[in-house]
mmCIF file with all atom_site columns, N, CA and C in Angstrom:
data_model
loop_
_atom_site.group_PDB
_atom_site.id
_atom_site.type_symbol
_atom_site.label_atom_id
_atom_site.label_alt_id
_atom_site.label_comp_id
_atom_site.label_asym_id
_atom_site.label_entity_id
_atom_site.label_seq_id
_atom_site.pdbx_PDB_ins_code
_atom_site.Cartn_x
_atom_site.Cartn_y
_atom_site.Cartn_z
_atom_site.occupancy
_atom_site.B_iso_or_equiv
_atom_site.pdbx_formal_charge
_atom_site.auth_seq_id
_atom_site.auth_comp_id
_atom_site.auth_asym_id
_atom_site.auth_atom_id
_atom_site.pdbx_PDB_model_num
ATOM 1   N N  . MET A 1 1  ? 1.081   -1.048  -0.215  1.00 69.00 ? 1  MET A N  1
ATOM 2   C CA . MET A 1 1  ? -0.135  -0.146  -0.123  1.00 69.00 ? 1  MET A CA 1
ATOM 3   C C  . MET A 1 1  ? 0.984   1.189   -0.245  1.00 69.00 ? 1  MET A C  1
ATOM 4   N N  . THR A 1 2  ? 0.513   2.121   -0.411  1.00 68.00 ? 2  THR A N  1
ATOM 5   C CA . THR A 1 2  ? 1.502   3.480   -1.016  1.00 68.00 ? 2  THR A CA 1
ATOM 6   C C  . THR A 1 2  ? 0.380   4.532   -0.279  1.00 68.00 ? 2  THR A C  1
ATOM 7   N N  . LYS A 1 3  ? 1.467   5.131   0.338   1.00 87.00 ? 3  LYS A N  1
ATOM 8   C CA . LYS A 1 3  ? 1.027   6.434   1.315   1.00 87.00 ? 3  LYS A CA 1
ATOM 9   C C  . LYS A 1 3  ? 0.225   7.762   -0.009  1.00 87.00 ? 3  LYS A C  1
ATOM 10  N N  . ALA A 1 4  ? -0.377  8.170   -0.059  1.00 86.00 ? 4  ALA A N  1
ATOM 11  C CA . ALA A 1 4  ? -0.682  9.457   -0.643  1.00 86.00 ? 4  ALA A CA 1
ATOM 12  C C  . ALA A 1 4  ? 0.144   10.515  -0.399  1.00 86.00 ? 4  ALA A C  1
ATOM 13  N N  . THR A 1 5  ? 1.012   10.514  0.949   1.00 90.00 ? 5  THR A N  1
ATOM 14  C CA . THR A 1 5  ? 2.027   11.345  0.557   1.00 90.00 ? 5  THR A CA 1
ATOM 15  C C  . THR A 1 5  ? 3.516   11.424  -0.437  1.00 90.00 ? 5  THR A C  1
ATOM 16  N N  . ASP A 1 6  ? 3.664   10.373  -0.266  1.00 91.00 ? 6  ASP A N  1
ATOM 17  C CA . ASP A 1 6  ? 4.764   9.189   -1.405  1.00 91.00 ? 6  ASP A CA 1
ATOM 18  C C  . ASP A 1 6  ? 4.186   10.080  -2.252  1.00 91.00 ? 6  ASP A C  1
ATOM 19  N N  . LEU A 1 7  ? 3.141   9.833   -3.193  1.00 91.00 ? 7  LEU A N  1
ATOM 20  C CA . LEU A 1 7  ? 2.329   10.089  -4.400  1.00 91.00 ? 7  LEU A CA 1
ATOM 21  C C  . LEU A 1 7  ? 2.991   11.157  -4.867  1.00 91.00 ? 7  LEU A C  1
ATOM 22  N N  . ARG A 1 8  ? 2.540   11.994  -3.594  1.00 92.00 ? 8  ARG A N  1
ATOM 23  C CA . ARG A 1 8  ? 2.474   13.195  -3.980  1.00 92.00 ? 8  ARG A CA 1
ATOM 24  C C  . ARG A 1 8  ? 3.280   14.665  -4.202  1.00 92.00 ? 8  ARG A C  1
ATOM 25  N N  . ALA A 1 9  ? 4.556   13.630  -3.713  1.00 93.00 ? 9  ALA A N  1
ATOM 26  C CA . ALA A 1 9  ? 5.858   13.530  -4.501  1.00 93.00 ? 9  ALA A CA 1
ATOM 27  C C  . ALA A 1 9  ? 6.564   13.460  -5.962  1.00 93.00 ? 9  ALA A C  1
ATOM 28  N N  . LYS A 1 10 ? 6.005   12.542  -6.659  1.00 93.00 ? 10 LYS A N  1
ATOM 29  C CA . LYS A 1 10 ? 6.346   11.901  -7.736  1.00 93.00 ? 10 LYS A CA 1
ATOM 30  C C  . LYS A 1 10 ? 5.846   12.744  -9.002  1.00 93.00 ? 10 LYS A C  1
ATOM 31  N N  . SER A 1 11 ? 6.029   12.528  -10.222 1.00 93.00 ? 11 SER A N  1
ATOM 32  C CA . SER A 1 11 ? 6.029   13.466  -11.182 1.00 93.00 ? 11 SER A CA 1
ATOM 33  C C  . SER A 1 11 ? 4.979   12.449  -11.949 1.00 93.00 ? 11 SER A C  1
ATOM 34  N N  . ALA A 1 12 ? 4.138   13.558  -12.761 1.00 93.00 ? 12 ALA A N  1
ATOM 35  C CA . ALA A 1 12 ? 2.333   13.187  -13.059 1.00 93.00 ? 12 ALA A CA 1
ATOM 36  C C  . ALA A 1 12 ? 3.073   11.753  -13.780 1.00 93.00 ? 12 ALA A C  1
ATOM 37  N N  . ASP A 1 13 ? 4.357   11.798  -14.167 1.00 95.00 ? 13 ASP A N  1
ATOM 38  C CA . ASP A 1 13 ? 4.617   10.638  -15.527 1.00 95.00 ? 13 ASP A CA 1
ATOM 39  C C  . ASP A 1 13 ? 5.417   9.344   -14.783 1.00 95.00 ? 13 ASP A C  1
ATOM 40  N N  . GLU A 1 14 ? 5.301   9.875   -13.672 1.00 96.00 ? 14 GLU A N  1
ATOM 41  C CA . GLU A 1 14 ? 6.247   8.506   -12.499 1.00 96.00 ? 14 GLU A CA 1
ATOM 42  C C  . GLU A 1 14 ? 4.618   7.742   -11.645 1.00 96.00 ? 14 GLU A C  1
ATOM 43  N N  . LEU A 1 15 ? 3.267   8.674   -11.974 1.00 96.00 ? 15 LEU A N  1
ATOM 44  C CA . LEU A 1 15 ? 1.953   8.737   -11.173 1.00 96.00 ? 15 LEU A CA 1
ATOM 45  C C  . LEU A 1 15 ? 2.070   7.701   -12.264 1.00 96.00 ? 15 LEU A C  1
ATOM 46  N N  . ASN A 1 16 ? 1.846   8.309   -13.774 1.00 96.00 ? 16 ASN A N  1
ATOM 47  C CA . ASN A 1 16 ? 1.060   7.425   -14.847 1.00 96.00 ? 16 ASN A CA 1
ATOM 48  C C  . ASN A 1 16 ? 2.001   5.813   -15.358 1.00 96.00 ? 16 ASN A C  1
ATOM 49  N N  . ASP A 1 17 ? 3.457   5.979   -14.871 1.00 97.00 ? 17 ASP A N  1
ATOM 50  C CA . ASP A 1 17 ? 3.898   4.634   -15.229 1.00 97.00 ? 17 ASP A CA 1
ATOM 51  C C  . ASP A 1 17 ? 3.409   4.289   -14.246 1.00 97.00 ? 17 ASP A C  1
ATOM 52  N N  . GLN A 1 18 ? 3.304   3.960   -13.085 1.00 97.00 ? 18 GLN A N  1
ATOM 53  C CA . GLN A 1 18 ? 2.779   3.437   -11.309 1.00 97.00 ? 18 GLN A CA 1
ATOM 54  C C  . GLN A 1 18 ? 1.321   3.192   -12.004 1.00 97.00 ? 18 GLN A C  1
ATOM 55  N N  . LEU A 1 19 ? 0.724   4.093   -12.228 1.00 97.00 ? 19 LEU A N  1
ATOM 56  C CA . LEU A 1 19 ? -0.862  3.404   -12.618 1.00 97.00 ? 19 LEU A CA 1
ATOM 57  C C  . LEU A 1 19 ? -1.152  2.154   -13.546 1.00 97.00 ? 19 LEU A C  1
ATOM 58  N N  . LEU A 1 20 ? -0.379  2.365   -14.694 1.00 98.00 ? 20 LEU A N  1
ATOM 59  C CA . LEU A 1 20 ? 0.056   1.054   -15.520 1.00 98.00 ? 20 LEU A CA 1
ATOM 60  C C  . LEU A 1 20 ? 0.203   -0.007  -15.070 1.00 98.00 ? 20 LEU A C  1
ATOM 61  N N  . SER A 1 21 ? 1.082   0.255   -14.149 1.00 98.00 ? 21 SER A N  1
ATOM 62  C CA . SER A 1 21 ? 1.763   -0.922  -13.749 1.00 98.00 ? 21 SER A CA 1
ATOM 63  C C  . SER A 1 21 ? 0.285   -1.987  -12.813 1.00 98.00 ? 21 SER A C  1
ATOM 64  N N  . LEU A 1 22 ? -0.197  -0.603  -12.135 1.00 97.00 ? 22 LEU A N  1
ATOM 65  C CA . LEU A 1 22 ? -1.398  -1.386  -11.321 1.00 97.00 ? 22 LEU A CA 1
ATOM 66  C C  . LEU A 1 22 ? -2.375  -1.816  -11.768 1.00 97.00 ? 22 LEU A C  1
ATOM 67  N N  . LYS A 1 23 ? -2.600  -1.148  -12.780 1.00 98.00 ? 23 LYS A N  1
ATOM 68  C CA . LYS A 1 23 ? -3.678  -1.548  -13.757 1.00 98.00 ? 23 LYS A CA 1
ATOM 69  C C  . LYS A 1 23 ? -3.873  -3.363  -14.196 1.00 98.00 ? 23 LYS A C  1
ATOM 70  N N  . LYS A 1 24 ? -2.399  -3.466  -14.528 1.00 98.00 ? 24 LYS A N  1
ATOM 71  C CA . LYS A 1 24 ? -1.565  -4.936  -15.511 1.00 98.00 ? 24 LYS A CA 1
ATOM 72  C C  . LYS A 1 24 ? -2.252  -5.405  -14.085 1.00 98.00 ? 24 LYS A C  1
ATOM 73  N N  . GLU A 1 25 ? -1.380  -5.612  -12.376 1.00 97.00 ? 25 GLU A N  1
ATOM 74  C CA . GLU A 1 25 ? -1.726  -6.229  -11.237 1.00 97.00 ? 25 GLU A CA 1
ATOM 75  C C  . GLU A 1 25 ? -3.229  -6.570  -11.401 1.00 97.00 ? 25 GLU A C  1
ATOM 76  N N  . GLN A 1 26 ? -3.736  -5.542  -11.763 1.00 98.00 ? 26 GLN A N  1
ATOM 77  C CA . GLN A 1 26 ? -4.968  -5.695  -10.813 1.00 98.00 ? 26 GLN A CA 1
ATOM 78  C C  . GLN A 1 26 ? -5.484  -6.744  -11.824 1.00 98.00 ? 26 GLN A C  1
ATOM 79  N N  . PHE A 1 27 ? -5.319  -6.747  -13.403 1.00 98.00 ? 27 PHE A N  1
ATOM 80  C CA . PHE A 1 27 ? -5.656  -7.347  -14.260 1.00 98.00 ? 27 PHE A CA 1
ATOM 81  C C  . PHE A 1 27 ? -5.528  -8.999  -14.225 1.00 98.00 ? 27 PHE A C  1
ATOM 82  N N  . ASN A 1 28 ? -3.865  -9.263  -13.887 1.00 97.00 ? 28 ASN A N  1
ATOM 83  C CA . ASN A 1 28 ? -3.763  -10.227 -13.142 1.00 97.00 ? 28 ASN A CA 1
ATOM 84  C C  . ASN A 1 28 ? -4.715  -10.895 -12.215 1.00 97.00 ? 28 ASN A C  1
ATOM 85  N N  . LEU A 1 29 ? -4.778  -10.135 -11.016 1.00 97.00 ? 29 LEU A N  1
ATOM 86  C CA . LEU A 1 29 ? -5.538  -10.686 -9.555  1.00 97.00 ? 29 LEU A CA 1
ATOM 87  C C  . LEU A 1 29 ? -6.529  -11.111 -10.307 1.00 97.00 ? 29 LEU A C  1
ATOM 88  N N  . ARG A 1 30 ? -7.405  -10.331 -11.377 1.00 97.00 ? 30 ARG A N  1
ATOM 89  C CA . ARG A 1 30 ? -8.927  -11.068 -11.905 1.00 97.00 ? 30 ARG A CA 1
ATOM 90  C C  . ARG A 1 30 ? -8.592  -11.887 -11.851 1.00 97.00 ? 30 ARG A C  1
ATOM 91  N N  . PHE A 1 31 ? -7.716  -12.341 -13.138 1.00 96.00 ? 31 PHE A N  1
ATOM 92  C CA . PHE A 1 31 ? -7.620  -13.775 -14.022 1.00 96.00 ? 31 PHE A CA 1
ATOM 93  C C  . PHE A 1 31 ? -7.596  -14.817 -12.969 1.00 96.00 ? 31 PHE A C  1
ATOM 94  N N  . GLN A 1 32 ? -6.028  -14.491 -11.721 1.00 96.00 ? 32 GLN A N  1
ATOM 95  C CA . GLN A 1 32 ? -6.458  -15.758 -11.106 1.00 96.00 ? 32 GLN A CA 1
ATOM 96  C C  . GLN A 1 32 ? -7.359  -15.690 -10.086 1.00 96.00 ? 32 GLN A C  1
ATOM 97  N N  . LYS A 1 33 ? -8.350  -14.858 -9.999  1.00 96.00 ? 33 LYS A N  1
ATOM 98  C CA . LYS A 1 33 ? -9.663  -15.313 -8.931  1.00 96.00 ? 33 LYS A CA 1
ATOM 99  C C  . LYS A 1 33 ? -10.693 -16.026 -9.579  1.00 96.00 ? 33 LYS A C  1
ATOM 100 N N  . ALA A 1 34 ? -10.613 -15.917 -11.382 1.00 96.00 ? 34 ALA A N  1
ATOM 101 C CA . ALA A 1 34 ? -11.602 -16.660 -11.802 1.00 96.00 ? 34 ALA A CA 1
ATOM 102 C C  . ALA A 1 34 ? -11.157 -18.148 -12.279 1.00 96.00 ? 34 ALA A C  1
ATOM 103 N N  . SER A 1 35 ? -9.523  -18.265 -12.052 1.00 96.00 ? 35 SER A N  1
ATOM 104 C CA . SER A 1 35 ? -9.654  -19.201 -12.345 1.00 96.00 ? 35 SER A CA 1
ATOM 105 C C  . SER A 1 35 ? -9.232  -20.125 -11.244 1.00 96.00 ? 35 SER A C  1
ATOM 106 N N  . GLY A 1 36 ? -9.287  -19.503 -9.915  1.00 95.00 ? 36 GLY A N  1
ATOM 107 C CA . GLY A 1 36 ? -9.610  -20.167 -8.739  1.00 95.00 ? 36 GLY A CA 1
ATOM 108 C C  . GLY A 1 36 ? -7.971  -20.173 -8.257  1.00 95.00 ? 36 GLY A C  1
ATOM 109 N N  . GLN A 1 37 ? -7.069  -19.296 -8.479  1.00 96.00 ? 37 GLN A N  1
ATOM 110 C CA . GLN A 1 37 ? -5.253  -19.506 -8.201  1.00 96.00 ? 37 GLN A CA 1
ATOM 111 C C  . GLN A 1 37 ? -4.974  -19.074 -7.142  1.00 96.00 ? 37 GLN A C  1
ATOM 112 N N  . LEU A 1 38 ? -6.355  -17.974 -6.931  1.00 94.00 ? 38 LEU A N  1
ATOM 113 C CA . LEU A 1 38 ? -5.561  -16.517 -6.580  1.00 94.00 ? 38 LEU A CA 1
ATOM 114 C C  . LEU A 1 38 ? -5.762  -16.893 -4.686  1.00 94.00 ? 38 LEU A C  1
ATOM 115 N N  . GLU A 1 39 ? -4.352  -16.318 -4.086  1.00 94.00 ? 39 GLU A N  1
ATOM 116 C CA . GLU A 1 39 ? -4.024  -16.820 -2.474  1.00 94.00 ? 39 GLU A CA 1
ATOM 117 C C  . GLU A 1 39 ? -4.753  -15.817 -1.843  1.00 94.00 ? 39 GLU A C  1
ATOM 118 N N  . ASN A 1 40 ? -3.962  -14.478 -2.018  1.00 95.00 ? 40 ASN A N  1
ATOM 119 C CA . ASN A 1 40 ? -3.986  -13.282 -1.124  1.00 95.00 ? 40 ASN A CA 1
ATOM 120 C C  . ASN A 1 40 ? -5.756  -12.548 -1.664  1.00 95.00 ? 40 ASN A C  1
ATOM 121 N N  . THR A 1 41 ? -6.376  -12.383 -1.505  1.00 95.00 ? 41 THR A N  1
ATOM 122 C CA . THR A 1 41 ? -7.359  -11.494 -1.581  1.00 95.00 ? 41 THR A CA 1
ATOM 123 C C  . THR A 1 41 ? -7.454  -10.500 -1.678  1.00 95.00 ? 41 THR A C  1
ATOM 124 N N  . ALA A 1 42 ? -6.839  -10.254 -0.103  1.00 97.00 ? 42 ALA A N  1
ATOM 125 C CA . ALA A 1 42 ? -6.603  -8.553  0.069   1.00 97.00 ? 42 ALA A CA 1
ATOM 126 C C  . ALA A 1 42 ? -5.948  -7.654  -0.367  1.00 97.00 ? 42 ALA A C  1
ATOM 127 N N  . ARG A 1 43 ? -5.407  -8.261  -1.392  1.00 97.00 ? 43 ARG A N  1
ATOM 128 C CA . ARG A 1 43 ? -4.324  -7.601  -2.427  1.00 97.00 ? 43 ARG A CA 1
ATOM 129 C C  . ARG A 1 43 ? -5.493  -6.519  -3.649  1.00 97.00 ? 43 ARG A C  1
ATOM 130 N N  . VAL A 1 44 ? -6.129  -7.526  -3.964  1.00 97.00 ? 44 VAL A N  1
ATOM 131 C CA . VAL A 1 44 ? -7.312  -6.767  -4.895  1.00 97.00 ? 44 VAL A CA 1
ATOM 132 C C  . VAL A 1 44 ? -8.328  -5.805  -4.131  1.00 97.00 ? 44 VAL A C  1
ATOM 133 N N  . ARG A 1 45 ? -7.921  -5.482  -3.237  1.00 97.00 ? 45 ARG A N  1
ATOM 134 C CA . ARG A 1 45 ? -8.557  -4.311  -2.714  1.00 97.00 ? 45 ARG A CA 1
ATOM 135 C C  . ARG A 1 45 ? -7.759  -3.544  -2.584  1.00 97.00 ? 45 ARG A C  1
ATOM 136 N N  . GLU A 1 46 ? -6.013  -3.735  -2.145  1.00 97.00 ? 46 GLU A N  1
ATOM 137 C CA . GLU A 1 46 ? -5.048  -2.863  -2.015  1.00 97.00 ? 46 GLU A CA 1
ATOM 138 C C  . GLU A 1 46 ? -4.761  -2.397  -3.203  1.00 97.00 ? 46 GLU A C  1
ATOM 139 N N  . VAL A 1 47 ? -4.852  -3.314  -4.312  1.00 97.00 ? 47 VAL A N  1
ATOM 140 C CA . VAL A 1 47 ? -4.356  -2.424  -5.602  1.00 97.00 ? 47 VAL A CA 1
ATOM 141 C C  . VAL A 1 47 ? -5.676  -1.970  -6.122  1.00 97.00 ? 47 VAL A C  1
ATOM 142 N N  . ARG A 1 48 ? -6.582  -2.087  -6.165  1.00 97.00 ? 48 ARG A N  1
ATOM 143 C CA . ARG A 1 48 ? -8.548  -1.086  -6.691  1.00 97.00 ? 48 ARG A CA 1
ATOM 144 C C  . ARG A 1 48 ? -7.715  0.163   -5.794  1.00 97.00 ? 48 ARG A C  1
ATOM 145 N N  . ARG A 1 49 ? -7.451  0.068   -4.054  1.00 97.00 ? 49 ARG A N  1
ATOM 146 C CA . ARG A 1 49 ? -7.446  1.357   -3.600  1.00 97.00 ? 49 ARG A CA 1
ATOM 147 C C  . ARG A 1 49 ? -6.694  2.411   -3.853  1.00 97.00 ? 49 ARG A C  1
ATOM 148 N N  . ASP A 1 50 ? -5.382  1.425   -4.374  1.00 97.00 ? 50 ASP A N  1
ATOM 149 C CA . ASP A 1 50 ? -4.042  2.482   -4.506  1.00 97.00 ? 50 ASP A CA 1
ATOM 150 C C  . ASP A 1 50 ? -4.531  2.810   -6.383  1.00 97.00 ? 50 ASP A C  1
ATOM 151 N N  . ILE A 1 51 ? -5.276  1.913   -7.169  1.00 97.00 ? 51 ILE A N  1
ATOM 152 C CA . ILE A 1 51 ? -5.796  2.895   -8.542  1.00 97.00 ? 51 ILE A CA 1
ATOM 153 C C  . ILE A 1 51 ? -6.227  4.045   -8.198  1.00 97.00 ? 51 ILE A C  1
ATOM 154 N N  . ALA A 1 52 ? -7.260  4.415   -7.059  1.00 97.00 ? 52 ALA A N  1
ATOM 155 C CA . ALA A 1 52 ? -8.168  5.301   -6.747  1.00 97.00 ? 52 ALA A CA 1
ATOM 156 C C  . ALA A 1 52 ? -7.201  6.585   -6.325  1.00 97.00 ? 52 ALA A C  1
ATOM 157 N N  . ARG A 1 53 ? -6.460  6.413   -5.573  1.00 96.00 ? 53 ARG A N  1
ATOM 158 C CA . ARG A 1 53 ? -5.403  6.887   -5.094  1.00 96.00 ? 53 ARG A CA 1
ATOM 159 C C  . ARG A 1 53 ? -4.359  8.284   -6.135  1.00 96.00 ? 53 ARG A C  1
ATOM 160 N N  . ILE A 1 54 ? -3.812  7.251   -6.789  1.00 96.00 ? 54 ILE A N  1
ATOM 161 C CA . ILE A 1 54 ? -3.178  7.488   -8.002  1.00 96.00 ? 54 ILE A CA 1
ATOM 162 C C  . ILE A 1 54 ? -4.248  8.692   -8.744  1.00 96.00 ? 54 ILE A C  1
ATOM 163 N N  . LYS A 1 55 ? -5.236  8.306   -9.208  1.00 96.00 ? 55 LYS A N  1
ATOM 164 C CA . LYS A 1 55 ? -5.697  8.877   -9.778  1.00 96.00 ? 55 LYS A CA 1
ATOM 165 C C  . LYS A 1 55 ? -6.834  10.067  -9.185  1.00 96.00 ? 55 LYS A C  1
ATOM 166 N N  . THR A 1 56 ? -6.728  10.015  -8.158  1.00 96.00 ? 56 THR A N  1
ATOM 167 C CA . THR A 1 56 ? -7.321  11.500  -7.007  1.00 96.00 ? 56 THR A CA 1
ATOM 168 C C  . THR A 1 56 ? -6.647  12.914  -7.482  1.00 96.00 ? 56 THR A C  1
ATOM 169 N N  . ILE A 1 57 ? -4.818  12.000  -6.817  1.00 95.00 ? 57 ILE A N  1
ATOM 170 C CA . ILE A 1 57 ? -4.016  12.588  -6.902  1.00 95.00 ? 57 ILE A CA 1
ATOM 171 C C  . ILE A 1 57 ? -3.397  13.782  -8.409  1.00 95.00 ? 57 ILE A C  1
ATOM 172 N N  . LEU A 1 58 ? -3.760  12.735  -9.264  1.00 95.00 ? 58 LEU A N  1
ATOM 173 C CA . LEU A 1 58 ? -3.624  13.215  -10.811 1.00 95.00 ? 58 LEU A CA 1
ATOM 174 C C  . LEU A 1 58 ? -4.691  14.231  -10.687 1.00 95.00 ? 58 LEU A C  1
ATOM 175 N N  . GLY A 1 59 ? -5.625  13.897  -10.654 1.00 94.00 ? 59 GLY A N  1
ATOM 176 C CA . GLY A 1 59 ? -7.139  14.949  -11.050 1.00 94.00 ? 59 GLY A CA 1
ATOM 177 C C  . GLY A 1 59 ? -6.687  16.340  -10.285 1.00 94.00 ? 59 GLY A C  1
ATOM 178 N N  . GLN A 1 60 ? -5.996  15.912  -9.335  1.00 93.00 ? 60 GLN A N  1
ATOM 179 C CA . GLN A 1 60 ? -5.718  17.175  -8.037  1.00 93.00 ? 60 GLN A CA 1
ATOM 180 C C  . GLN A 1 60 ? -4.727  17.894  -8.563  1.00 93.00 ? 60 GLN A C  1
ATOM 181 N N  . GLN A 1 61 ? -3.526  17.483  -9.334  1.00 91.00 ? 61 GLN A N  1
ATOM 182 C CA . GLN A 1 61 ? -2.401  18.388  -10.070 1.00 91.00 ? 61 GLN A CA 1
ATOM 183 C C  . GLN A 1 61 ? -2.753  18.743  -10.782 1.00 91.00 ? 61 GLN A C  1
ATOM 184 N N  . THR A 1 62 ? -3.638  18.115  -12.214 1.00 89.00 ? 62 THR A N  1
ATOM 185 C CA . THR A 1 62 ? -4.331  18.916  -12.915 1.00 89.00 ? 62 THR A CA 1
ATOM 186 C C  . THR A 1 62 ? -4.828  19.995  -13.022 1.00 89.00 ? 62 THR A C  1
ATOM 187 N N  . SER A 1 63 ? -6.123  20.008  -11.354 1.00 89.00 ? 63 SER A N  1
ATOM 188 C CA . SER A 1 63 ? -6.767  20.906  -11.365 1.00 89.00 ? 63 SER A CA 1
ATOM 189 C C  . SER A 1 63 ? -6.125  22.125  -10.537 1.00 89.00 ? 63 SER A C  1
ATOM 190 N N  . SER A 1 64 ? -5.059  21.950  -9.922  1.00 86.00 ? 64 SER A N  1
ATOM 191 C CA . SER A 1 64 ? -4.583  23.050  -9.398  1.00 86.00 ? 64 SER A CA 1
ATOM 192 C C  . SER A 1 64 ? -3.505  23.769  -10.696 1.00 86.00 ? 64 SER A C  1
ATOM 193 N N  . ALA A 1 65 ? -3.187  22.849  -11.532 1.00 84.00 ? 65 ALA A N  1
ATOM 194 C CA . ALA A 1 65 ? -2.024  23.473  -12.685 1.00 84.00 ? 65 ALA A CA 1
ATOM 195 C C  . ALA A 1 65 ? -3.433  24.558  -13.311 1.00 84.00 ? 65 ALA A C  1
ATOM 196 N N  . ALA A 1 66 ? -4.208  24.042  -13.535 1.00 87.00 ? 66 ALA A N  1
ATOM 197 C CA . ALA A 1 66 ? -5.316  25.203  -14.357 1.00 87.00 ? 66 ALA A CA 1
ATOM 198 C C  . ALA A 1 66 ? -5.668  26.444  -13.544 1.00 87.00 ? 66 ALA A C  1
ATOM 199 N N  . ALA A 1 67 ? -6.060  25.531  -12.366 1.00 88.00 ? 67 ALA A N  1
ATOM 200 C CA . ALA A 1 67 ? -6.155  27.105  -11.829 1.00 88.00 ? 67 ALA A CA 1
ATOM 201 C C  . ALA A 1 67 ? -5.333  28.138  -11.553 1.00 88.00 ? 67 ALA A C  1
ATOM 202 N N  . ALA A 1 68 ? -3.939  27.153  -11.680 1.00 85.00 ? 68 ALA A N  1
ATOM 203 C CA . ALA A 1 68 ? -2.590  28.311  -11.790 1.00 85.00 ? 68 ALA A CA 1
ATOM 204 C C  . ALA A 1 68 ? -2.166  29.446  -13.200 1.00 85.00 ? 68 ALA A C  1
ATOM 205 N N  . SER A 1 69 ? -2.962  28.172  -14.173 1.00 77.00 ? 69 SER A N  1
ATOM 206 C CA . SER A 1 69 ? -2.559  29.680  -15.127 1.00 77.00 ? 69 SER A CA 1
ATOM 207 C C  . SER A 1 69 ? -3.933  30.543  -15.679 1.00 77.00 ? 69 SER A C  1
#
């Protein structure tokens, strides 16, 4: 699980890269769940919340950048 303060220190490109890797992991977890091979079910929730956390911070960064212009 990543903290929001750690994510706020990263650039938008780094956040987008991390978002992409989390979405890939989410896909793999869904695939494992469907095939009955998922062992750590709590990881699905963590990944989903990390994705939401990153999307929120990206949205805040773009809205603050737009307000500054």
